[in-house]
Short mmCIF file of C-alpha atoms in Angstrom, two decimals:
data_model
loop_
_atom_site.label_atom_id
_atom_site.label_comp_id
_atom_site.label_asym_id
_atom_site.label_seq_id
_atom_site.Cartn_x
_atom_site.Cartn_y
_atom_site.Cartn_z
CA MET A 24 -34.10 9.89 23.97
CA THR A 25 -35.93 7.01 25.15
CA ALA A 26 -37.47 5.37 22.16
CA TRP A 27 -33.95 6.18 20.39
CA ILE A 28 -32.14 4.41 23.50
CA GLY A 29 -34.65 1.67 23.35
CA ASN A 30 -34.06 1.25 19.39
CA PHE A 31 -30.83 1.15 19.54
CA ALA A 32 -30.36 -1.53 22.12
CA ALA A 33 -32.70 -3.47 20.42
CA ALA A 34 -30.82 -3.21 17.20
CA ALA A 35 -27.58 -4.25 19.05
CA LEU A 36 -29.41 -6.84 20.60
CA PHE A 37 -30.18 -8.09 17.16
CA LEU A 38 -27.23 -7.52 15.46
CA GLY A 39 -25.37 -9.40 18.85
CA LEU A 40 -27.28 -12.45 17.60
CA LEU A 41 -27.00 -12.83 14.27
CA GLY A 42 -23.55 -12.26 14.67
CA MET A 43 -23.29 -15.52 17.35
CA GLY A 44 -24.82 -17.31 14.47
CA SER A 45 -22.62 -15.98 11.71
CA GLU A 46 -19.81 -16.86 13.46
CA ARG A 47 -19.91 -20.96 13.04
CA LEU A 48 -20.61 -20.15 8.79
CA VAL A 49 -17.32 -19.13 8.81
CA PHE A 50 -14.67 -21.28 6.74
CA TRP A 51 -11.47 -19.97 8.03
CA PRO A 52 -8.43 -21.90 7.44
CA PHE A 53 -5.66 -19.61 8.17
CA PRO A 54 -3.33 -19.82 11.83
CA SER A 55 -4.38 -17.64 14.74
CA LEU A 56 -2.49 -14.82 15.69
CA ASP A 57 0.13 -16.36 18.28
CA LYS A 58 1.24 -18.68 15.13
CA ILE A 59 2.40 -16.06 13.14
CA GLU A 60 6.15 -14.88 13.47
CA VAL A 61 7.28 -11.81 11.28
CA PRO A 62 10.41 -9.84 12.95
CA ALA A 63 10.14 -6.17 12.68
CA SER A 64 10.99 -4.96 8.68
CA GLU A 65 7.97 -7.05 8.05
CA ALA A 66 5.66 -6.74 10.46
CA ALA A 67 3.37 -3.57 8.85
CA LEU A 68 2.94 -5.68 5.48
CA SER A 69 1.05 -8.32 7.78
CA LEU A 70 -0.44 -6.04 9.89
CA VAL A 71 -1.97 -4.42 6.95
CA SER A 72 -2.44 -7.53 5.32
CA LEU A 73 -4.65 -9.33 8.50
CA SER A 74 -7.09 -5.93 8.89
CA LEU A 75 -7.52 -5.35 5.25
CA GLY A 76 -8.77 -9.44 5.43
CA THR A 77 -6.25 -9.81 2.50
CA ARG A 78 -3.98 -12.55 4.29
CA ARG A 79 -3.33 -14.50 0.49
CA ILE A 80 -1.60 -10.79 -0.28
CA GLY A 81 0.68 -10.23 2.40
CA ALA A 82 1.85 -14.35 1.60
CA ASP A 83 2.46 -13.21 -1.91
CA LEU A 84 4.21 -10.21 -1.08
CA LEU A 85 6.21 -12.27 1.54
CA PHE A 86 7.23 -14.62 -1.35
CA ILE A 87 7.94 -11.68 -4.09
CA ARG A 88 10.34 -10.99 -1.23
CA MET A 89 11.86 -14.37 -1.02
CA LEU A 90 12.37 -14.77 -4.45
CA GLN A 91 14.06 -11.50 -4.52
CA TYR A 92 16.73 -12.35 -1.90
CA TYR A 93 17.09 -15.78 -3.06
CA GLY A 94 17.72 -14.27 -6.26
CA THR A 95 20.38 -11.13 -5.85
CA PRO A 96 24.11 -12.74 -5.41
CA GLU A 97 25.11 -13.17 -1.80
CA PHE A 98 28.21 -11.32 -0.71
CA LEU A 99 27.55 -9.15 -3.84
CA GLU A 100 29.02 -6.05 -2.45
CA GLU A 101 31.74 -7.34 -0.43
CA LYS A 102 32.62 -8.18 -4.28
CA GLU A 103 32.38 -5.02 -5.71
CA GLU A 104 34.12 -3.60 -2.95
CA GLY A 105 37.11 -5.69 -3.62
CA GLY A 106 38.00 -4.29 -7.48
CA ARG A 107 35.77 -6.43 -9.18
CA ALA A 108 32.85 -3.97 -10.33
CA GLY A 109 30.17 -5.10 -12.39
CA GLU A 110 30.96 -8.76 -12.02
CA HIS A 111 28.15 -10.57 -11.49
CA GLU A 112 26.93 -14.17 -10.35
CA HIS A 113 25.31 -15.20 -12.91
CA HIS A 114 22.46 -17.91 -12.62
CA ASP A 115 23.37 -20.45 -14.06
CA ALA A 116 23.14 -24.28 -14.54
CA ASP A 117 23.55 -25.04 -11.11
CA PHE A 118 22.68 -21.41 -9.97
CA GLY A 119 20.88 -20.41 -6.41
CA GLY A 120 23.65 -22.57 -4.09
CA GLY A 121 25.15 -20.35 -1.48
CA VAL A 122 24.14 -19.99 2.57
CA TYR A 123 20.69 -17.87 2.23
CA ALA A 124 20.70 -18.12 5.77
CA GLU A 125 17.07 -16.33 5.49
CA LEU A 126 15.31 -18.64 3.19
CA TYR A 127 14.21 -21.01 5.58
CA PRO A 128 12.87 -18.81 8.59
CA ARG A 129 10.97 -16.77 5.09
CA ALA A 130 9.60 -19.51 3.66
CA GLN A 131 8.20 -19.91 7.63
CA ARG A 132 7.21 -16.67 7.05
CA ILE A 133 4.85 -17.13 4.06
CA LEU A 134 3.15 -20.75 5.57
CA SER A 135 2.34 -18.88 8.70
CA MET A 136 0.27 -16.50 6.15
CA ASP A 137 -1.04 -18.73 4.05
CA PRO A 138 -0.96 -22.55 4.70
CA SER A 139 -2.06 -23.61 0.98
CA PHE A 140 0.78 -21.55 -0.39
CA ARG A 141 2.04 -25.07 -1.95
CA TYR A 142 4.35 -23.52 -4.79
CA ALA A 143 6.55 -21.31 -1.84
CA VAL A 144 7.07 -24.14 0.09
CA LEU A 145 7.68 -27.01 -2.76
CA TYR A 146 10.22 -23.89 -4.31
CA ALA A 147 12.12 -23.22 -0.70
CA ALA A 148 12.39 -26.68 0.26
CA THR A 149 13.95 -27.51 -3.12
CA ALA A 150 16.35 -24.75 -2.79
CA LEU A 151 17.18 -25.36 0.90
CA ALA A 152 17.82 -29.68 0.05
CA PHE A 153 19.25 -29.40 -3.19
CA ASN A 154 21.07 -26.31 -4.16
CA LEU A 155 21.84 -24.99 -0.46
CA GLY A 156 22.79 -28.63 0.99
CA ARG A 157 20.47 -27.83 4.40
CA PRO A 158 17.57 -31.10 3.88
CA GLU A 159 17.15 -30.87 7.63
CA GLU A 160 15.47 -27.11 6.80
CA ALA A 161 13.77 -28.12 3.94
CA THR A 162 12.34 -31.24 5.61
CA ALA A 163 11.09 -29.05 8.63
CA LEU A 164 9.51 -26.47 6.39
CA LEU A 165 7.64 -30.01 4.31
CA ARG A 166 6.77 -31.13 8.27
CA SER A 167 4.86 -28.24 8.55
CA ALA A 168 3.54 -27.37 5.70
CA LEU A 169 1.72 -31.02 6.11
CA ASP A 170 0.91 -30.38 9.74
CA LYS A 171 -1.18 -27.83 7.66
CA ASP A 172 -2.35 -29.05 4.41
CA PRO A 173 -2.04 -33.26 5.36
CA ARG A 174 -3.06 -34.80 1.84
CA TYR A 175 -0.98 -33.18 -0.77
CA TRP A 176 0.93 -35.77 -1.91
CA ARG A 177 3.68 -34.01 -3.64
CA TYR A 178 5.29 -32.49 0.19
CA HIS A 179 5.02 -36.15 0.89
CA TYR A 180 7.61 -37.34 -1.80
CA HIS A 181 9.65 -34.59 -1.78
CA LEU A 182 10.39 -35.65 1.78
CA ALA A 183 11.00 -39.35 -0.05
CA ALA A 184 13.34 -37.13 -2.44
CA ILE A 185 14.89 -35.60 0.58
CA ALA A 186 15.55 -39.09 1.63
CA TYR A 187 17.31 -40.48 -1.43
CA GLN A 188 19.23 -37.77 -2.26
CA GLU A 189 20.53 -37.97 1.75
CA SER A 190 21.52 -41.60 0.86
CA ARG A 191 22.54 -41.18 -2.72
CA GLU A 192 20.60 -43.61 -4.28
CA PHE A 193 19.76 -41.68 -7.13
CA GLY A 194 17.94 -43.78 -9.20
CA LYS A 195 15.72 -44.10 -6.73
CA LEU A 196 15.82 -39.55 -6.84
CA ALA A 197 15.28 -39.58 -10.05
CA GLY A 198 12.12 -41.82 -9.85
CA ILE A 199 10.21 -39.69 -6.99
CA LEU A 200 11.65 -36.78 -8.53
CA ALA A 201 9.26 -37.54 -12.19
CA LYS A 202 6.54 -38.54 -10.04
CA ILE A 203 6.41 -34.68 -8.74
CA VAL A 204 7.18 -33.17 -11.36
CA ASP A 205 4.89 -32.33 -14.47
CA GLU A 206 3.35 -29.73 -16.34
CA GLU A 207 1.66 -28.03 -13.12
CA ARG A 208 1.94 -24.91 -12.72
CA GLU A 209 2.41 -25.75 -9.05
CA THR A 210 6.01 -27.57 -9.39
CA PRO A 211 8.84 -25.24 -9.46
CA SER A 212 10.68 -24.97 -12.48
CA MET A 213 13.73 -25.09 -10.86
CA LEU A 214 12.31 -28.64 -9.57
CA LYS A 215 12.24 -29.60 -12.90
CA ASN A 216 15.35 -28.53 -14.16
CA MET A 217 17.00 -30.43 -10.93
CA LEU A 218 15.38 -33.69 -12.13
CA ALA A 219 16.97 -32.96 -15.85
CA ALA A 220 20.06 -32.69 -14.34
CA LEU A 221 20.09 -35.79 -12.47
CA TYR A 222 18.22 -37.33 -15.60
CA VAL A 223 22.05 -36.41 -17.52
CA LYS A 224 23.97 -37.46 -14.45
CA LEU A 225 22.35 -40.98 -15.04
CA GLY A 226 23.34 -40.96 -18.76
CA ARG A 227 18.94 -41.33 -19.24
CA LEU A 228 19.66 -38.51 -22.05
CA GLU A 229 16.60 -38.77 -23.89
CA GLU A 230 14.34 -37.91 -20.49
CA ALA A 231 16.75 -35.39 -19.51
CA ARG A 232 15.71 -34.17 -23.49
CA ARG A 233 12.08 -34.63 -23.01
CA VAL A 234 12.47 -32.20 -18.63
CA TYR A 235 14.21 -29.51 -20.24
CA GLU A 236 11.64 -29.67 -23.44
CA MET A 237 8.99 -29.11 -20.50
CA ILE A 238 10.53 -26.33 -19.09
CA ARG A 239 11.07 -24.87 -22.79
CA ASP A 240 7.43 -25.10 -23.36
CA SER A 241 5.89 -24.12 -20.37
CA SER A 242 8.03 -22.35 -17.27
CA GLN A 243 7.01 -18.71 -16.73
CA ASP A 244 10.69 -18.34 -15.56
CA PRO A 245 12.92 -16.91 -18.40
CA ASP A 246 16.41 -17.73 -16.73
CA TYR A 247 14.76 -21.53 -16.40
CA VAL A 248 13.97 -21.40 -20.45
CA ARG A 249 17.07 -19.68 -21.45
CA LEU A 250 19.20 -22.57 -19.65
CA ALA A 251 16.51 -25.30 -20.93
CA GLU A 252 17.05 -23.81 -24.53
CA LYS A 253 21.12 -24.29 -23.69
CA LYS A 254 20.95 -27.99 -21.99
CA LEU A 255 18.82 -28.92 -25.30
CA LEU A 256 21.95 -27.42 -27.72
CA LEU A 257 24.05 -29.64 -25.58
CA LEU A 258 21.82 -32.92 -25.74
CA GLU A 259 20.97 -32.12 -29.82
CA GLN A 260 25.00 -32.30 -30.20
CA ALA A 261 25.58 -35.13 -27.71
CA VAL A 262 22.92 -37.24 -28.74
CA PRO A 263 21.46 -36.20 -32.53
CA SER A 264 17.47 -36.38 -31.49
CA GLN A 265 15.65 -39.41 -33.29
CA PRO A 266 13.31 -37.79 -36.01
CA ARG A 267 9.50 -38.33 -34.60
CA MET B 22 -41.62 2.65 -7.74
CA ILE B 23 -41.07 6.17 -5.65
CA ILE B 24 -37.76 4.51 -4.36
CA TRP B 25 -36.73 2.51 -7.85
CA THR B 26 -36.96 6.58 -9.65
CA ILE B 27 -34.94 7.85 -7.00
CA ALA B 28 -32.92 5.09 -6.87
CA LYS B 29 -32.50 5.84 -10.77
CA ASN B 30 -31.89 9.47 -9.98
CA SER B 31 -29.17 8.66 -7.27
CA TRP B 32 -27.39 6.16 -9.91
CA VAL B 33 -27.34 8.90 -12.51
CA ASP B 34 -26.16 11.23 -9.99
CA GLN B 35 -23.44 9.31 -9.15
CA LEU B 36 -22.29 8.67 -12.82
CA ARG B 37 -21.69 12.37 -13.04
CA ASN B 38 -19.96 12.77 -10.17
CA ARG B 39 -16.27 12.81 -11.30
CA PHE B 40 -15.28 11.29 -8.44
CA TYR B 41 -16.54 8.10 -9.22
CA TYR B 42 -14.96 7.83 -12.45
CA LEU B 43 -11.54 8.52 -10.88
CA ILE B 44 -12.03 5.46 -8.66
CA ILE B 45 -12.43 3.36 -11.62
CA LEU B 46 -9.71 4.89 -13.60
CA PHE B 47 -7.16 4.43 -10.44
CA GLY B 48 -8.65 1.10 -10.42
CA GLY B 49 -7.39 0.71 -13.72
CA VAL B 50 -4.27 1.73 -13.07
CA LEU B 51 -4.11 -0.34 -10.02
CA LEU B 52 -4.39 -3.46 -12.28
CA TYR B 53 -1.51 -2.32 -14.33
CA VAL B 54 0.49 -2.01 -11.29
CA SER B 55 -0.09 -5.27 -10.48
CA LEU B 56 0.35 -6.77 -13.79
CA LEU B 57 4.08 -5.10 -12.82
CA VAL B 58 3.88 -6.99 -9.57
CA GLY B 59 2.73 -9.95 -11.30
CA VAL B 60 5.83 -10.19 -13.58
CA LEU B 61 7.77 -10.35 -10.24
CA ALA B 62 6.00 -12.94 -8.84
CA VAL B 63 7.49 -14.77 -11.64
CA GLU B 64 5.98 -18.64 -11.90
CA GLN B 65 3.05 -16.96 -9.81
CA GLU B 66 1.78 -14.02 -11.57
CA LEU B 67 -1.66 -15.71 -12.15
CA ARG B 68 -1.52 -16.09 -8.51
CA VAL B 69 -0.80 -12.29 -7.36
CA LEU B 70 -2.99 -11.07 -10.72
CA LEU B 71 -5.43 -12.73 -9.59
CA ASP B 72 -5.29 -11.81 -5.87
CA LEU B 73 -4.20 -8.21 -5.81
CA GLY B 74 -6.53 -7.67 -8.57
CA LEU B 75 -9.84 -9.32 -6.81
CA ALA B 76 -8.35 -6.93 -3.55
CA LEU B 77 -8.04 -3.73 -4.99
CA ILE B 78 -11.40 -4.07 -6.37
CA GLU B 79 -12.96 -4.70 -3.19
CA LEU B 80 -10.78 -1.74 -1.66
CA LEU B 81 -11.71 0.77 -3.90
CA THR B 82 -15.74 0.03 -4.43
CA LEU B 83 -15.52 0.36 -0.14
CA ILE B 84 -13.51 3.76 -0.69
CA ALA B 85 -15.80 5.11 -3.31
CA ALA B 86 -18.92 3.34 -1.80
CA ILE B 87 -18.00 5.30 1.92
CA PHE B 88 -17.07 8.41 0.15
CA VAL B 89 -20.60 8.87 -1.72
CA THR B 90 -22.33 7.35 1.19
CA THR B 91 -21.57 10.06 3.79
CA THR B 92 -21.40 12.74 1.85
CA SER B 93 -24.33 12.28 -0.52
CA ILE B 94 -26.91 13.02 1.87
CA LEU B 95 -25.14 15.29 4.77
CA ARG B 96 -24.87 17.28 1.32
CA GLU B 97 -28.17 17.13 0.01
CA MET B 98 -29.28 18.57 3.88
CA GLU B 99 -26.86 21.09 4.05
CA ARG B 100 -27.65 22.66 0.30
CA LYS B 101 -31.41 22.13 1.61
CA THR B 102 -31.89 20.53 -2.02
CA ILE B 103 -33.65 17.87 0.57
CA TYR B 104 -37.02 20.06 0.35
CA LEU B 105 -37.18 19.68 -3.33
CA ILE B 106 -37.91 16.22 -2.73
CA LEU B 107 -39.21 15.66 0.77
CA THR B 108 -41.84 18.14 0.10
CA ARG B 109 -43.48 16.04 -2.47
CA PRO B 110 -45.84 12.79 -1.65
CA VAL B 111 -42.55 10.82 -0.83
CA SER B 112 -42.03 9.60 2.95
CA ARG B 113 -38.52 9.77 4.65
CA LEU B 114 -38.12 6.33 4.79
CA GLN B 115 -39.00 5.86 1.01
CA TYR B 116 -36.07 8.76 0.14
CA LEU B 117 -33.29 6.88 2.28
CA LEU B 118 -33.90 3.42 0.84
CA GLY B 119 -33.73 5.17 -2.57
CA ARG B 120 -30.74 6.44 -1.83
CA PHE B 121 -29.13 3.78 -0.79
CA PHE B 122 -30.24 1.16 -3.49
CA GLY B 123 -28.87 3.79 -5.87
CA LEU B 124 -26.03 3.98 -4.34
CA LEU B 125 -25.86 0.33 -4.06
CA ILE B 126 -26.36 0.14 -8.45
CA SER B 127 -23.53 2.28 -8.78
CA VAL B 128 -21.50 0.12 -6.62
CA ALA B 129 -22.26 -3.42 -8.53
CA CYS B 130 -21.24 -1.09 -11.61
CA ALA B 131 -18.23 -0.33 -10.41
CA MET B 132 -17.19 -3.24 -9.32
CA ALA B 133 -18.71 -5.14 -12.63
CA LEU B 134 -16.56 -2.75 -14.81
CA MET B 135 -13.12 -3.58 -12.94
CA GLY B 136 -13.97 -7.03 -12.62
CA LEU B 137 -14.59 -7.34 -16.23
CA VAL B 138 -11.24 -5.10 -17.07
CA HIS B 139 -9.55 -7.29 -14.72
CA LEU B 140 -11.20 -11.09 -15.89
CA SER B 141 -10.16 -9.37 -19.27
CA VAL B 142 -6.63 -9.44 -18.07
CA LEU B 143 -6.76 -12.75 -16.52
CA LEU B 144 -8.30 -14.37 -19.15
CA ALA B 145 -5.48 -13.11 -21.40
CA LYS B 146 -1.85 -14.29 -19.54
CA GLY B 147 -3.91 -17.81 -19.30
CA TRP B 148 -5.81 -17.99 -16.62
CA LYS B 149 -8.77 -20.32 -16.88
CA PHE B 150 -11.70 -19.62 -15.80
CA ASP B 151 -14.14 -20.06 -12.65
CA LEU B 152 -17.07 -19.82 -11.91
CA PHE B 153 -15.92 -18.80 -8.47
CA TYR B 154 -14.90 -15.97 -9.32
CA PRO B 155 -18.20 -13.90 -10.43
CA LEU B 156 -19.07 -15.57 -6.80
CA VAL B 157 -16.33 -14.21 -5.22
CA LEU B 158 -17.28 -10.35 -6.67
CA PHE B 159 -20.92 -11.22 -5.47
CA TYR B 160 -19.42 -11.56 -1.71
CA SER B 161 -17.54 -8.45 -1.47
CA LEU B 162 -20.71 -6.59 -3.50
CA LEU B 163 -22.53 -8.06 0.17
CA LYS B 164 -19.12 -6.59 2.09
CA VAL B 165 -19.86 -3.24 0.91
CA TRP B 166 -23.58 -3.67 0.58
CA LEU B 167 -23.26 -4.08 4.29
CA ILE B 168 -20.71 -1.48 5.01
CA CYS B 169 -22.97 1.43 2.92
CA SER B 170 -25.85 0.60 5.40
CA LEU B 171 -23.37 1.16 8.22
CA SER B 172 -21.77 4.10 7.00
CA MET B 173 -25.46 5.62 6.16
CA LEU B 174 -26.32 5.08 9.93
CA LEU B 175 -23.16 6.92 10.90
CA ALA B 176 -23.47 9.61 8.75
CA LEU B 177 -27.07 10.39 10.57
CA TYR B 178 -25.73 10.01 13.73
CA ALA B 179 -22.64 11.72 13.32
CA SER B 180 -23.64 14.55 11.10
CA SER B 181 -20.30 14.81 10.08
CA THR B 182 -18.90 13.27 6.71
CA LEU B 183 -14.83 12.33 8.44
CA THR B 184 -16.07 11.34 11.61
CA ALA B 185 -18.47 9.20 9.79
CA MET B 186 -15.47 7.94 7.38
CA SER B 187 -13.46 6.96 9.79
CA ILE B 188 -15.41 4.81 11.77
CA THR B 189 -16.70 3.24 8.71
CA LEU B 190 -12.88 2.21 8.03
CA ILE B 191 -12.66 1.37 11.55
CA LEU B 192 -15.37 -0.72 11.56
CA TRP B 193 -14.71 -2.81 8.33
CA LEU B 194 -11.17 -3.43 9.75
CA LEU B 195 -12.63 -5.04 12.80
CA GLY B 196 -14.95 -6.57 10.92
CA HIS B 197 -12.20 -8.60 9.70
CA PHE B 198 -9.86 -8.95 13.04
CA GLY B 199 -13.14 -11.92 13.65
CA HIS B 200 -10.62 -14.24 14.56
CA GLU B 201 -7.97 -12.70 16.17
CA ILE B 202 -10.54 -11.23 18.42
CA ALA B 203 -11.88 -14.00 19.01
CA PHE B 204 -8.24 -15.12 19.80
CA LEU B 205 -8.12 -12.50 22.29
CA VAL B 206 -11.28 -13.19 24.17
CA LYS B 207 -9.73 -16.71 24.89
CA LYS B 208 -6.68 -15.45 26.52
CA SER B 209 -8.50 -12.59 28.29
CA ALA B 210 -10.93 -13.74 31.17
CA GLY B 211 -13.68 -12.06 33.24
CA ILE B 212 -15.83 -9.30 32.63
CA LYS B 213 -12.79 -8.06 29.69
CA ALA B 214 -13.38 -11.44 27.69
CA ALA B 215 -17.59 -10.92 28.28
CA LEU B 216 -16.88 -7.08 26.84
CA LEU B 217 -14.64 -8.09 24.23
CA GLN B 218 -17.06 -11.17 22.88
CA THR B 219 -20.20 -9.23 23.54
CA VAL B 220 -18.02 -6.55 20.58
CA SER B 221 -17.06 -8.71 18.42
CA TYR B 222 -20.74 -10.52 17.95
CA ILE B 223 -22.24 -6.94 17.02
CA MET B 224 -19.39 -5.93 14.86
CA PRO B 225 -20.15 -6.83 11.44
CA ASN B 226 -18.55 -10.23 10.44
CA MET B 227 -16.40 -9.56 7.43
CA THR B 228 -14.76 -12.55 7.38
CA LEU B 229 -17.69 -14.16 6.55
CA PHE B 230 -17.81 -12.47 2.70
CA ASN B 231 -13.81 -13.05 2.41
CA LEU B 232 -14.76 -15.68 -0.19
CA ARG B 233 -11.56 -14.26 -1.73
CA GLU B 234 -9.20 -15.49 0.63
CA VAL B 235 -10.39 -18.83 0.83
CA TRP B 236 -12.09 -20.20 -2.27
CA GLN B 237 -8.91 -21.34 -3.73
CA HIS B 238 -7.54 -23.53 -0.14
CA PRO B 239 -7.55 -27.62 -0.92
CA ASP B 240 -9.95 -27.92 1.97
CA PHE B 241 -12.99 -25.18 0.87
CA VAL B 242 -16.03 -27.14 -0.09
CA PHE B 243 -18.79 -24.38 -1.93
CA SER B 244 -22.24 -24.86 0.01
CA TRP B 245 -25.50 -23.65 -1.18
CA SER B 246 -26.81 -23.00 2.86
CA VAL B 247 -23.54 -21.05 3.83
CA PHE B 248 -24.42 -19.26 0.32
CA GLY B 249 -27.97 -18.58 1.84
CA ALA B 250 -26.81 -17.68 5.44
CA SER B 251 -24.53 -15.29 4.27
CA VAL B 252 -26.70 -13.03 1.77
CA ALA B 253 -28.98 -13.41 4.46
CA TYR B 254 -26.65 -12.07 7.21
CA ALA B 255 -25.97 -9.06 5.03
CA LEU B 256 -29.45 -8.04 4.52
CA LEU B 257 -30.39 -8.69 8.00
CA TYR B 258 -27.87 -6.60 9.18
CA SER B 259 -28.00 -3.85 6.64
CA SER B 260 -31.93 -4.11 7.66
CA ALA B 261 -30.70 -3.83 11.17
CA CYS B 262 -28.58 -0.56 10.48
CA LEU B 263 -31.51 1.15 7.97
CA PHE B 264 -33.86 0.60 10.47
CA LEU B 265 -32.00 2.89 12.86
CA SER B 266 -31.02 5.20 10.26
CA GLN B 267 -34.92 5.90 9.08
CA ARG B 268 -35.57 6.35 13.07
CA LEU B 269 -32.82 8.87 13.19
CA PHE B 270 -33.84 11.01 10.18
CA ASN B 271 -37.14 10.98 11.02
CA SER B 272 -36.06 12.63 14.59
CA LYS B 273 -34.27 15.68 12.78
CA GLU B 274 -35.05 18.47 12.30
CA LEU B 275 -34.51 19.69 8.04
#
C-alpha cells in the first residue's frame, strides 16, 4: 500500500511538472470565459462547445442560427394571422430589410466564440450597415473584430465604406467596396450584390455586369445566383454586351 | 516481439468487435449529417464541413477507444481468458503494453478510415488540400492515445467499466478546460487557487493537442519544436499512466 502511494505521488509530481511545462506551449487565441456572453437559450450549446474543445463548431452553429434568423421574414406570423396566409416576403433584389434587432448581439456572440470568423463579421456588418440602416452597430461590430484581429485589412475598408455611405459619397463607396470584393470565399455574396447594385445606380453598367457575373459563377448562395442571373438578363436587355 | 504479437492479436480482436464497426458506421452517418448541416451554412459550407468532420472523427474515436480500453482487460480477467496468455512466458508488463499498442493501432485505423471518407467529401466539395489536415488528425490521435492510457489505469484501479468510463470522460472534458481553469485560478485566492492550479497541472492538457481549433487562425504559426514537445508530452504522460497501470496490474491477484 505504501509503495503504491509512493508510486502514485511520484507520478502525480511528474505529471504536474509536465503540465506546468506544457502550459507555455499552447497557442490559444480564444477569449476567456468572462468575455463570452450568451443568452440562456444558447448557454447549453456554448457549454457543450467549450467542454469538448470545439469552439469553432459552437461558432458555426451560432452562425447558422444567425443566417436562419436573418433569412426568415420578420412579422410573418402576424401577417398570416391577418388573412394573408401563404404570402411570404421573398428575398429579392434588395432583400434583407427590416429590423432584426437581434442581429448585432448574435454577431457579437459568434465573435466571442471564434474571433477569427471573418466571414460572419463581414456578413453581419454588411447587413447592419447597408440593409438595416444601423451603421453604428456595424461599426461597433467591426471595431470589436479589429480588436481581436487587427491585421485584417477588409475590416478597415469596411469601416471606410460605412463612412462613405454615411456621407453619401457613392463613387468613393463603390471604389472601396471594389477593393473588398473579390472571388474569395471570405467575401459574402451580399456585399458583392451591394457593389453591383451601386454600380447600376451610378450608371457603371459594365462594372455591374462584371460583378454580377462573378456572383453567378462563384457564389454558393443559390438566392444570390438566381438574383445575379435575373439582373444580368435585365442588363443585357438594357445594354447588350459587346462580343468579346 | 511478444508485445507485437499481443498487439496484433488485440488489433484482430478489435476488428472482430461489432462495436468497432458500429462506430465507423456511425461516423459515416454523422459525416452525412454534417453535409446537411453544411448546406445550411450556405457560403461557409466548407468551414462547417471541415469543423464538424474533424470533431466528429475525434469524438467517435474517443468513445470507441474508451469503451474498448475499459472493457478489454477487465473482460479477460472476468472470463479468466487472461490465464491463457499469462501462463505462457509473457510478463504482465508485456501483456499490458501489447494490449495498449493493439488498441492504438485499431484506433489509428478507424481514424484514418473516417479521415479518408471525410477528406473525399471535402475534396468533392472543392476544398483545396492542406498539409495540416493529416497533422490535425495526428494531434487528435495523440489526444486519444493519452486518454487510452489514462482509461486503462482507471479501469485497473476502479475494476468497474462504468466508473472508469465516467471518470475518463470527465478528465477528457476537464482537459479541455485548461484556460478556463486558469481563469478561475486568477479569480480565486489562497489555498483554493493553489489547489485548482495543482489539479489543472496534473490533468491531461488537451488544449495542447487541439490543433483543429487553431490551425486556421491567422496568427497561428506551426513550430516543429512545439510539435516535438507535444509528442513528448503525450509520450511521457501516457508512460506515467502505463507505469502506474503496470504497478496496479502487478499487485492484482488474478
